[in-house]
Amino acid sequence: MALGCNIWNMGFYACFIAYPLIYKPMVKENSTVKRITIASVVSAVVALQLGAFSVVLQTKLSGISELPFSKFLMLMQPIHLAIGIVEGFVTAGVVNYIRSVEPALVEHRATGGGFRKAVIALSILAVITGGVLSWFASTHPDGLEWSIKNIYGKTELDSTPSGIKTEFQKIQEKTALMPDYSFPSSDDESGSDAWPAPDPGTTVSGLVGGAVVLAVVVLFGVVLFKWKKKSYSHVKR
């Protein structure tokens, strides 16, 4: 259920609301650095605000938490506003870089040298980020944890799994190859709050996770391309 909520909160709003209804109309065909930057920031802010509101609403509807709706909402929205602004500028930086090496890739489809250059550069950055920079991930609470902490004084709520939730938790514990983005260990990790935290498990999970996501995206892209091509051929006939 958590995975489904995350896909909706972080994927649906960005891909099906922010991008087609905000980013594309703002950028249009004559994209400029300024226009891309503004559109990226606005789109990211809107997507995160909608996602943050959905988290609060889903928590309320789930009935498994006594978080006060109004107070939770008033904490979630401002912190995700700040996060959205930062993510918007990061997105703008990536898009503007791609535009600088292969402008047609931002607006249309390109397969030239600029396309290969962009793919290579972004792949290298992804490997560095997932393999090394992940060691420097903040140990401070994220937006959701920060909001919960400001209500209850701690980042996680006490809960007693029961019923189907208990069964799914057992399955997860048995099948998770790298729980908490690291290799399973029976040792007491007393220094888990250390920063930075060089860990081969973190590196492997970052690289493998990135590769899996890339493989899924490529697979869906190939399937959609073939489906679109097949549909077009039928219409043409």
Coordinates of N, CA and C in Angstrom, one line a residue:
M1 N 0.8 -1.2 0.0 CA 0.0 0.0 0.0 C 0.9 1.3 0.0
A2 N 2.0 1.2 0.8 CA 2.9 2.4 0.8 C 3.5 2.6 -0.5
L3 N 3.8 1.6 -1.3 CA 4.4 1.7 -2.6 C 3.4 2.4 -3.5
G4 N 2.1 1.9 -3.5 CA 1.1 2.5 -4.3 C 0.9 4.0 -4.0
C5 N 0.9 4.3 -2.7 CA 0.7 5.7 -2.4 C 1.9 6.6 -2.8
N6 N 3.1 6.0 -2.7 CA 4.3 6.8 -3.2 C 4.3 7.0 -4.7
I7 N 3.8 6.0 -5.4 CA 3.8 6.1 -6.9 C 2.8 7.2 -7.2
W8 N 1.6 7.2 -6.5 CA 0.6 8.2 -6.8 C 1.1 9.6 -6.4
N9 N 1.6 9.7 -5.2 CA 2.0 11.0 -4.6 C 3.2 11.6 -5.3
M10 N 4.2 10.8 -5.7 CA 5.4 11.4 -6.3 C 5.5 11.2 -7.8
G11 N 4.7 10.2 -8.4 CA 4.7 10.0 -9.8 C 3.6 10.6 -10.6
F12 N 2.4 10.3 -10.1 CA 1.2 10.7 -10.9 C 1.1 12.2 -11.0
Y13 N 1.3 13.0 -9.9 CA 1.1 14.4 -10.0 C 2.2 15.1 -10.9
A14 N 3.4 14.6 -10.8 CA 4.5 15.1 -11.6 C 4.3 14.9 -13.1
C15 N 3.9 13.6 -13.4 CA 3.9 13.2 -14.8 C 2.6 13.6 -15.5
F16 N 1.5 13.5 -14.8 CA 0.2 13.7 -15.4 C -0.5 15.0 -15.1
I17 N 0.0 15.8 -14.1 CA -0.5 17.1 -13.8 C 0.5 18.2 -14.1
A18 N 1.6 18.1 -13.4 CA 2.6 19.2 -13.5 C 3.2 19.3 -14.8
Y19 N 3.6 18.2 -15.4 CA 4.3 18.3 -16.7 C 3.3 18.7 -17.9
P20 N 2.2 18.0 -18.1 CA 1.4 18.4 -19.2 C 0.6 19.7 -19.0
L21 N 0.2 20.0 -17.8 CA -0.7 21.1 -17.6 C 0.0 22.4 -17.2
I22 N 1.2 22.3 -16.7 CA 2.0 23.4 -16.2 C 3.3 23.7 -17.0
Y23 N 4.1 22.6 -17.0 CA 5.4 22.8 -17.6 C 5.3 23.1 -19.1
K24 N 4.6 22.2 -19.8 CA 4.6 22.3 -21.3 C 3.9 23.6 -21.7
P25 N 2.8 24.1 -21.2 CA 2.2 25.3 -21.6 C 3.1 26.5 -21.3
M26 N 3.9 26.5 -20.2 CA 4.8 27.6 -19.8 C 6.0 27.6 -20.7
V27 N 6.5 26.5 -21.1 CA 7.7 26.5 -21.9 C 7.4 26.6 -23.4
K28 N 6.4 26.0 -23.8 CA 6.0 26.0 -25.2 C 7.1 25.5 -26.1
E29 N 7.2 26.0 -27.4 CA 8.2 25.5 -28.3 C 9.5 26.3 -28.2
N30 N 9.4 27.6 -28.0 CA 10.5 28.4 -28.0 C 11.1 28.5 -26.5
S31 N 11.7 27.4 -26.1 CA 12.2 27.3 -24.8 C 13.5 28.1 -24.6
T32 N 13.5 28.8 -23.5 CA 14.7 29.6 -23.1 C 15.2 29.1 -21.7
V33 N 16.4 29.4 -21.3 CA 16.9 29.1 -20.0 C 15.9 29.6 -18.9
K34 N 15.5 30.9 -19.0 CA 14.7 31.5 -18.0 C 13.3 30.8 -18.0
R35 N 12.7 30.6 -19.1 CA 11.4 29.9 -19.2 C 11.4 28.5 -18.6
I36 N 12.5 27.8 -19.0 CA 12.6 26.4 -18.5 C 12.8 26.4 -16.9
T37 N 13.6 27.3 -16.4 CA 13.8 27.4 -15.0 C 12.5 27.7 -14.2
I38 N 11.8 28.7 -14.7 CA 10.5 29.1 -14.0 C 9.5 28.0 -14.1
A39 N 9.4 27.4 -15.3 CA 8.4 26.3 -15.4 C 8.8 25.1 -14.6
S40 N 10.1 24.8 -14.5 CA 10.5 23.7 -13.6 C 10.2 23.9 -12.2
V41 N 10.5 25.1 -11.7 CA 10.3 25.4 -10.3 C 8.8 25.4 -10.0
V42 N 8.0 26.0 -10.8 CA 6.5 26.0 -10.6 C 5.9 24.6 -10.6
S43 N 6.4 23.8 -11.6 CA 5.9 22.5 -11.7 C 6.3 21.6 -10.5
A44 N 7.5 21.7 -10.1 CA 8.0 21.0 -8.9 C 7.2 21.3 -7.7
V45 N 7.0 22.6 -7.5 CA 6.3 23.1 -6.3 C 4.8 22.6 -6.3
V46 N 4.2 22.7 -7.4 CA 2.8 22.2 -7.5 C 2.7 20.7 -7.3
A47 N 3.6 20.0 -7.9 CA 3.6 18.5 -7.8 C 3.8 18.1 -6.3
L48 N 4.8 18.7 -5.6 CA 5.0 18.4 -4.3 C 3.9 18.8 -3.3
Q49 N 3.3 20.0 -3.6 CA 2.2 20.4 -2.8 C 1.0 19.5 -2.9
L50 N 0.7 19.0 -4.1 CA -0.3 18.0 -4.2 C 0.0 16.7 -3.6
G51 N 1.3 16.3 -3.7 CA 1.7 15.0 -3.1 C 1.7 15.1 -1.6
A52 N 2.1 16.2 -1.0 CA 2.1 16.4 0.4 C 0.6 16.4 1.0
F53 N -0.3 17.1 0.2 CA -1.7 17.0 0.6 C -2.2 15.6 0.6
S54 N -1.8 14.9 -0.4 CA -2.3 13.5 -0.6 C -1.8 12.6 0.6
V55 N -0.6 12.8 1.1 CA -0.1 12.1 2.2 C -1.0 12.3 3.4
V56 N -1.3 13.6 3.7 CA -2.1 13.9 4.8 C -3.5 13.3 4.7
L57 N -4.1 13.4 3.5 CA -5.4 12.9 3.2 C -5.4 11.3 3.4
Q58 N -4.4 10.7 2.8 CA -4.3 9.2 2.9 C -4.1 8.8 4.3
T59 N -3.3 9.5 5.1 CA -3.1 9.2 6.5 C -4.5 9.3 7.3
K60 N -5.2 10.3 7.0 CA -6.5 10.5 7.6 C -7.5 9.4 7.2
L61 N -7.6 9.1 5.9 CA -8.5 8.0 5.5 C -8.1 6.6 5.9
S62 N -6.8 6.4 6.2 CA -6.4 5.1 6.6 C -6.9 4.7 7.9
G63 N -7.1 5.6 8.8 CA -7.6 5.3 10.1 C -6.6 4.7 11.0
I64 N -5.4 4.5 10.6 CA -4.4 3.9 11.5 C -3.5 4.8 12.2
S65 N -3.8 6.1 12.1 CA -3.0 7.1 12.8 C -3.9 8.2 13.4
E66 N -3.5 8.8 14.5 CA -4.3 9.8 15.1 C -3.7 11.2 14.9
L67 N -2.9 11.3 13.8 CA -2.4 12.6 13.5 C -3.5 13.6 13.2
P68 N -3.5 14.8 13.9 CA -4.5 15.8 13.6 C -4.4 16.3 12.2
F69 N -5.5 16.2 11.5 CA -5.5 16.6 10.0 C -5.0 18.0 9.8
S70 N -5.5 19.0 10.5 CA -5.2 20.4 10.2 C -3.7 20.7 10.6
K71 N -3.3 20.2 11.7 CA -1.9 20.5 12.1 C -0.9 19.8 11.2
F72 N -1.2 18.6 10.9 CA -0.4 17.8 10.0 C -0.3 18.5 8.6
L73 N -1.4 19.0 8.2 CA -1.4 19.7 6.9 C -0.6 20.9 6.9
M74 N -0.7 21.7 8.0 CA 0.0 23.0 8.1 C 1.5 22.8 8.2
L75 N 1.9 21.6 8.6 CA 3.4 21.3 8.7 C 3.9 20.8 7.4
M76 N 3.1 19.9 6.8 CA 3.5 19.3 5.5 C 3.6 20.2 4.3
Q77 N 2.7 21.1 4.2 CA 2.7 22.0 3.0 C 3.9 23.0 3.0
P78 N 4.2 23.7 4.1 CA 5.4 24.6 4.0 C 6.7 23.9 3.8
I79 N 7.0 22.8 4.5 CA 8.2 22.1 4.3 C 8.4 21.6 2.9
H80 N 7.3 21.1 2.3 CA 7.4 20.6 0.9 C 7.4 21.8 -0.1
L81 N 7.0 22.9 0.3 CA 7.2 24.1 -0.5 C 8.7 24.4 -0.7
A82 N 9.4 24.4 0.4 CA 10.8 24.6 0.3 C 11.5 23.5 -0.5
I83 N 11.1 22.2 -0.2 CA 11.7 21.1 -1.0 C 11.4 21.2 -2.5
G84 N 10.2 21.7 -2.8 CA 9.8 21.8 -4.2 C 10.6 22.8 -4.9
I85 N 10.9 24.0 -4.2 CA 11.7 25.0 -4.9 C 13.1 24.5 -5.2
V86 N 13.7 23.8 -4.2 CA 15.1 23.2 -4.5 C 15.0 22.2 -5.6
E87 N 14.1 21.3 -5.6 CA 14.0 20.3 -6.6 C 13.7 20.9 -8.0
G88 N 13.0 22.0 -8.0 CA 12.7 22.7 -9.2 C 13.9 23.3 -9.9
F89 N 14.8 23.9 -9.1 CA 16.1 24.4 -9.6 C 17.0 23.3 -10.1
V90 N 17.0 22.2 -9.3 CA 17.8 21.0 -9.7 C 17.3 20.5 -11.1
T91 N 16.0 20.4 -11.2 CA 15.4 19.9 -12.5 C 15.7 20.8 -13.6
A92 N 15.6 22.1 -13.3 CA 15.9 23.1 -14.4 C 17.4 23.0 -14.8
G93 N 18.3 22.8 -13.9 CA 19.7 22.6 -14.2 C 19.9 21.4 -15.2
V94 N 19.3 20.3 -14.9 CA 19.4 19.1 -15.7 C 18.8 19.4 -17.1
V95 N 17.6 19.9 -17.2 CA 16.9 20.2 -18.4 C 17.7 21.2 -19.3
N96 N 18.2 22.3 -18.6 CA 19.0 23.3 -19.4 C 20.3 22.7 -19.8
Y97 N 20.9 21.8 -19.1 CA 22.1 21.1 -19.6 C 21.9 20.3 -20.8
I98 N 20.8 19.5 -20.8 CA 20.4 18.7 -22.0 C 20.1 19.6 -23.1
R99 N 19.5 20.7 -22.9 CA 19.2 21.7 -24.0 C 20.4 22.3 -24.6
S100 N 21.5 22.4 -23.8 CA 22.7 23.0 -24.3 C 23.5 22.0 -25.2
V101 N 23.4 20.7 -24.9 CA 24.1 19.8 -25.7 C 23.3 19.2 -26.8
E102 N 22.0 19.2 -26.7 CA 21.1 18.6 -27.7 C 19.7 19.3 -27.6
P103 N 19.6 20.5 -28.1 CA 18.3 21.2 -28.0 C 17.1 20.5 -28.4
A104 N 17.2 19.7 -29.5 CA 16.1 19.0 -30.1 C 15.6 17.9 -29.1
L105 N 16.4 17.4 -28.2 CA 16.0 16.4 -27.3 C 15.0 16.9 -26.3
V106 N 15.0 18.2 -26.0 CA 14.1 18.7 -25.0 C 12.7 18.9 -25.7
E107 N 12.7 19.2 -26.9 CA 11.4 19.5 -27.6 C 10.9 18.3 -28.5
H108 N 11.9 17.6 -29.1 CA 11.5 16.6 -30.0 C 12.4 15.3 -29.7
R109 N 12.5 14.5 -30.7 CA 13.3 13.3 -30.6 C 14.6 13.5 -31.3
A110 N 15.7 13.1 -30.7 CA 17.0 13.3 -31.3 C 17.9 12.1 -31.1
T111 N 18.7 11.8 -32.0 CA 19.6 10.6 -32.0 C 21.0 10.9 -32.4
G112 N 21.4 12.2 -32.4 CA 22.7 12.6 -32.8 C 23.7 12.5 -31.8
G113 N 24.9 13.1 -32.0 CA 26.0 13.1 -31.1 C 25.7 13.8 -29.8
G114 N 24.9 14.8 -29.8 CA 24.5 15.5 -28.6 C 23.7 14.6 -27.7
F115 N 22.8 13.8 -28.3 CA 22.0 12.8 -27.5 C 22.9 11.8 -26.8
R116 N 23.9 11.3 -27.5 CA 24.8 10.3 -26.8 C 25.6 11.0 -25.7
K117 N 26.1 12.2 -26.0 CA 26.8 13.0 -25.0 C 26.0 13.2 -23.7
A118 N 24.7 13.6 -23.9 CA 23.9 13.8 -22.7 C 23.7 12.5 -22.0
V119 N 23.4 11.4 -22.7 CA 23.2 10.1 -22.0 C 24.4 9.7 -21.2
I120 N 25.6 9.8 -21.8 CA 26.9 9.5 -21.1 C 27.1 10.3 -19.9
A121 N 26.9 11.6 -20.0 CA 27.1 12.5 -18.9 C 26.2 12.3 -17.8
L122 N 24.9 12.1 -18.1 CA 23.9 11.8 -17.0 C 24.1 10.4 -16.4
S123 N 24.6 9.5 -17.2 CA 24.8 8.2 -16.6 C 26.0 8.2 -15.6
I124 N 27.0 9.0 -16.0 CA 28.2 9.1 -15.1 C 27.7 9.8 -13.8
L125 N 26.9 10.8 -13.9 CA 26.5 11.5 -12.7 C 25.6 10.6 -11.9
A126 N 24.8 9.8 -12.5 CA 23.9 8.9 -11.8 C 24.7 7.9 -11.0
V127 N 25.8 7.4 -11.6 CA 26.7 6.4 -10.9 C 27.4 7.0 -9.8
I128 N 27.9 8.3 -10.0 CA 28.6 9.0 -8.9 C 27.6 9.3 -7.7
T129 N 26.4 9.7 -8.1 CA 25.4 10.0 -7.1 C 25.0 8.8 -6.3
G130 N 24.6 7.7 -7.0 CA 24.1 6.5 -6.3 C 25.3 5.8 -5.6
G131 N 26.5 5.8 -6.2 CA 27.6 5.0 -5.6 C 28.4 5.7 -4.6
V132 N 28.5 7.1 -4.6 CA 29.4 7.8 -3.7 C 28.6 8.8 -2.9
L133 N 27.9 9.7 -3.6 CA 27.3 10.8 -2.9 C 26.2 10.4 -2.0
S134 N 25.7 9.1 -2.2 CA 24.7 8.6 -1.3 C 25.2 8.4 0.2
W135 N 26.6 8.3 0.3 CA 27.2 8.3 1.6 C 27.0 9.5 2.4
F136 N 26.7 10.6 1.7 CA 26.6 11.9 2.3 C 25.2 12.4 2.5
A137 N 24.2 11.4 2.3 CA 22.8 11.7 2.5 C 22.6 12.2 3.9
S138 N 21.7 13.2 4.0 CA 21.5 13.8 5.3 C 20.9 12.8 6.3
T139 N 21.3 12.9 7.5 CA 20.8 12.1 8.6 C 19.6 12.8 9.3
H140 N 19.3 14.0 8.9 CA 18.1 14.7 9.4 C 16.8 14.2 8.9
P141 N 15.7 14.4 9.6 CA 14.4 13.9 9.1 C 14.0 14.5 7.7
D142 N 13.3 13.8 6.9 CA 12.8 14.3 5.6 C 11.5 15.1 5.9
G143 N 10.9 15.6 4.9 CA 9.7 16.4 5.1 C 8.6 15.8 5.9
L144 N 8.3 14.5 5.6 CA 7.3 13.8 6.3 C 7.7 13.5 7.8
E145 N 8.9 13.0 8.0 CA 9.4 12.8 9.3 C 9.5 14.1 10.2
W146 N 9.9 15.2 9.5 CA 9.9 16.4 10.2 C 8.6 16.9 10.7
S147 N 7.6 16.7 9.9 CA 6.2 17.1 10.2 C 5.7 16.2 11.4
I148 N 5.9 14.9 11.3 CA 5.5 14.0 12.4 C 6.2 14.4 13.7
K149 N 7.5 14.6 13.6 CA 8.3 15.0 14.8 C 7.8 16.2 15.5
N150 N 7.3 17.2 14.7 CA 6.8 18.4 15.3 C 5.5 18.3 16.0
I151 N 4.9 17.1 15.7 CA 3.6 16.8 16.4 C 3.8 15.9 17.6
Y152 N 4.5 14.8 17.3 CA 4.7 13.8 18.4 C 6.0 13.8 19.1
G153 N 7.0 14.6 18.6 CA 8.3 14.6 19.2 C 9.2 13.5 18.7
K154 N 8.8 12.7 17.8 CA 9.7 11.7 17.2 C 9.2 11.4 15.8
T155 N 10.2 10.9 15.0 CA 9.9 10.8 13.5 C 9.0 9.7 13.1
E156 N 8.8 8.7 14.0 CA 8.0 7.6 13.6 C 6.9 7.4 14.7
L157 N 5.7 7.0 14.2 CA 4.6 6.7 15.1 C 4.7 5.3 15.6
D158 N 4.3 5.1 16.8 CA 4.2 3.7 17.4 C 3.0 3.0 16.8
S159 N 3.3 1.8 16.3 CA 2.2 1.0 15.7 C 2.4 -0.4 16.0
T160 N 1.3 -1.2 16.1 CA 1.3 -2.6 16.3 C 0.8 -3.3 15.1
P161 N 1.6 -3.9 14.2 CA 1.1 -4.5 13.0 C 0.1 -5.6 13.4
S162 N -0.9 -5.8 12.6 CA -1.9 -6.8 12.8 C -2.5 -7.3 11.5
G163 N -3.0 -8.5 11.5 CA -3.7 -9.0 10.3 C -2.8 -9.1 9.1
I164 N -3.3 -8.6 8.0 CA -2.6 -8.7 6.7 C -1.3 -7.9 6.7
K165 N -1.3 -6.8 7.5 CA -0.1 -6.0 7.6 C 1.1 -6.8 8.2
T166 N 0.8 -7.6 9.2 CA 1.8 -8.5 9.8 C 2.4 -9.5 8.8
E167 N 1.5 -10.1 8.0 CA 1.9 -11.1 7.1 C 2.8 -10.4 6.0
F168 N 2.4 -9.3 5.5 CA 3.3 -8.6 4.5 C 4.6 -8.2 5.1
Q169 N 4.6 -7.8 6.4 CA 5.9 -7.4 7.0 C 6.8 -8.6 7.1
K170 N 6.3 -9.8 7.4 CA 7.1 -11.0 7.5 C 7.7 -11.3 6.2
I171 N 6.9 -11.2 5.1 CA 7.3 -11.5 3.8 C 8.5 -10.5 3.4
Q172 N 8.3 -9.2 3.7 CA 9.3 -8.2 3.4 C 10.6 -8.5 4.1
E173 N 10.5 -8.9 5.4 CA 11.7 -9.2 6.2 C 12.5 -10.4 5.6
K174 N 11.7 -11.4 5.1 CA 12.4 -12.6 4.5 C 12.9 -12.4 3.1
T175 N 12.3 -11.5 2.4 CA 12.7 -11.4 0.9 C 13.6 -10.1 0.7
A176 N 13.6 -9.2 1.6 CA 14.4 -8.0 1.3 C 15.9 -8.3 1.3
L177 N 16.5 -8.1 0.1 CA 17.9 -8.4 0.0 C 18.8 -7.4 0.6
M178 N 18.4 -6.1 0.6 CA 19.2 -5.1 1.2 C 18.3 -4.1 2.0
P179 N 17.9 -4.6 3.2 CA 17.0 -3.7 4.0 C 17.7 -2.5 4.4
D180 N 17.0 -1.4 4.4 CA 17.6 0.0 4.8 C 18.8 0.3 3.9
Y181 N 18.7 -0.1 2.6 CA 19.8 0.2 1.6 C 21.1 -0.3 2.0
S182 N 21.2 -1.4 2.7 CA 22.5 -1.9 3.1 C 22.5 -3.5 3.2
F183 N 23.6 -4.1 3.3 CA 23.7 -5.5 3.4 C 23.1 -6.0 4.8
P184 N 22.4 -7.1 4.8 CA 21.9 -7.5 6.1 C 23.0 -7.8 7.1
S185 N 22.8 -7.4 8.3 CA 23.9 -7.6 9.3 C 23.2 -7.8 10.7
S186 N 23.8 -8.7 11.5 CA 23.3 -9.0 12.8 C 24.0 -8.1 13.8
D187 N 24.9 -7.3 13.4 CA 25.7 -6.5 14.3 C 24.8 -5.3 14.7
D188 N 25.0 -4.8 15.9 CA 24.3 -3.6 16.4 C 25.0 -2.4 15.8
E189 N 24.3 -1.7 14.9 CA 24.8 -0.5 14.2 C 24.6 0.7 15.1
S190 N 25.5 0.9 16.1 CA 25.3 2.0 17.0 C 25.7 3.3 16.3
G191 N 26.5 3.2 15.3 CA 27.0 4.4 14.6 C 26.2 4.8 13.4
S192 N 24.9 4.4 13.4 CA 24.1 4.6 12.2 C 23.9 6.0 11.9
D193 N 24.0 6.9 12.9 CA 23.8 8.3 12.7 C 25.1 9.1 12.2
A194 N 26.1 8.3 12.0 CA 27.4 9.0 11.6 C 27.3 9.6 10.2
W195 N 28.0 10.7 10.0 CA 27.9 11.4 8.7 C 29.3 11.9 8.4
P196 N 29.8 11.6 7.2 CA 29.3 10.7 6.2 C 29.3 9.3 6.6
A197 N 28.6 8.4 5.9 CA 28.6 7.0 6.2 C 29.0 6.1 5.1
P198 N 30.3 6.0 4.8 CA 30.7 5.1 3.7 C 30.3 3.7 4.0
D199 N 29.6 3.1 3.0 CA 29.0 1.8 3.2 C 28.9 1.1 1.8
P200 N 29.6 0.0 1.6 CA 29.5 -0.7 0.3 C 28.1 -1.1 0.0
G201 N 27.3 -1.4 1.1 CA 25.9 -1.8 0.9 C 25.1 -0.6 0.3
T202 N 25.4 0.6 0.7 CA 24.7 1.8 0.2 C 25.1 2.0 -1.3
T203 N 26.4 1.8 -1.6 CA 26.8 1.9 -3.0 C 26.1 0.9 -3.9
V204 N 26.1 -0.4 -3.4 CA 25.5 -1.4 -4.3 C 24.0 -1.2 -4.4
S205 N 23.3 -0.8 -3.4 CA 21.9 -0.6 -3.5 C 21.6 0.6 -4.4
G206 N 22.5 1.7 -4.3 CA 22.3 2.8 -5.2 C 22.5 2.5 -6.7
L207 N 23.5 1.7 -7.0 CA 23.8 1.3 -8.3 C 22.8 0.3 -8.9
V208 N 22.5 -0.7 -8.1 CA 21.5 -1.7 -8.5 C 20.1 -1.1 -8.7
G209 N 19.7 -0.2 -7.7 CA 18.4 0.4 -7.8 C 18.3 1.3 -9.0
G210 N 19.4 2.0 -9.3 CA 19.4 2.9 -10.5 C 19.3 2.1 -11.8
A211 N 20.0 0.9 -11.8 CA 20.0 0.1 -13.0 C 18.6 -0.5 -13.2
V212 N 17.9 -0.9 -12.1 CA 16.6 -1.5 -12.2 C 15.6 -0.5 -12.7
V213 N 15.7 0.7 -12.1 CA 14.8 1.8 -12.6 C 15.0 2.0 -14.1
L214 N 16.2 2.1 -14.5 CA 16.6 2.4 -15.9 C 16.0 1.3 -16.8
A215 N 16.2 0.0 -16.3 CA 15.7 -1.1 -17.1 C 14.2 -1.1 -17.3
V216 N 13.5 -0.8 -16.2 CA 12.0 -0.7 -16.2 C 11.6 0.4 -17.2
V217 N 12.2 1.6 -17.1 CA 11.9 2.7 -18.0 C 12.1 2.4 -19.4
V218 N 13.3 1.7 -19.7 CA 13.6 1.3 -21.1 C 12.5 0.3 -21.6
L219 N 12.2 -0.6 -20.7 CA 11.2 -1.7 -21.1 C 9.9 -1.0 -21.5
F220 N 9.4 -0.2 -20.6 CA 8.1 0.5 -20.8 C 8.2 1.4 -22.1
G221 N 9.4 2.0 -22.3 CA 9.5 2.8 -23.5 C 9.4 2.0 -24.8
V222 N 10.1 0.8 -24.8 CA 10.1 0.0 -25.9 C 8.7 -0.5 -26.2
V223 N 8.0 -1.0 -25.1 CA 6.6 -1.5 -25.3 C 5.7 -0.4 -25.8
L224 N 5.8 0.8 -25.3 CA 4.9 1.9 -25.7 C 5.2 2.3 -27.1
F225 N 6.5 2.3 -27.5 CA 6.9 2.6 -28.9 C 6.3 1.7 -29.9
K226 N 6.5 0.4 -29.6 CA 5.9 -0.7 -30.5 C 4.4 -0.6 -30.5
W227 N 3.8 -0.3 -29.4 CA 2.3 -0.2 -29.4 C 1.9 1.0 -30.2
K228 N 2.6 2.1 -30.1 CA 2.2 3.3 -30.8 C 2.5 3.1 -32.3
K229 N 3.6 2.4 -32.6 CA 3.9 2.1 -34.0 C 2.9 1.2 -34.7
K230 N 2.4 0.2 -33.9 CA 1.4 -0.7 -34.4 C 0.1 -0.1 -34.6
S231 N -0.3 0.8 -33.6 CA -1.6 1.5 -33.7 C -1.6 2.4 -34.9
Y232 N -0.4 3.1 -35.2 CA -0.3 4.0 -36.3 C -0.4 3.3 -37.6
S233 N 0.2 2.1 -37.7 CA 0.1 1.3 -38.9 C -1.3 0.9 -39.3
H234 N -2.1 0.6 -38.2 CA -3.5 0.1 -38.4 C -4.3 1.3 -38.9
V235 N -4.1 2.5 -38.3 CA -4.8 3.7 -38.7 C -4.5 4.1 -40.2
K236 N -3.2 3.9 -40.5 CA -2.8 4.3 -41.9 C -3.4 3.4 -42.9
R237 N -3.6 2.1 -42.6 CA -4.2 1.2 -43.5 C -5.7 1.6 -43.8

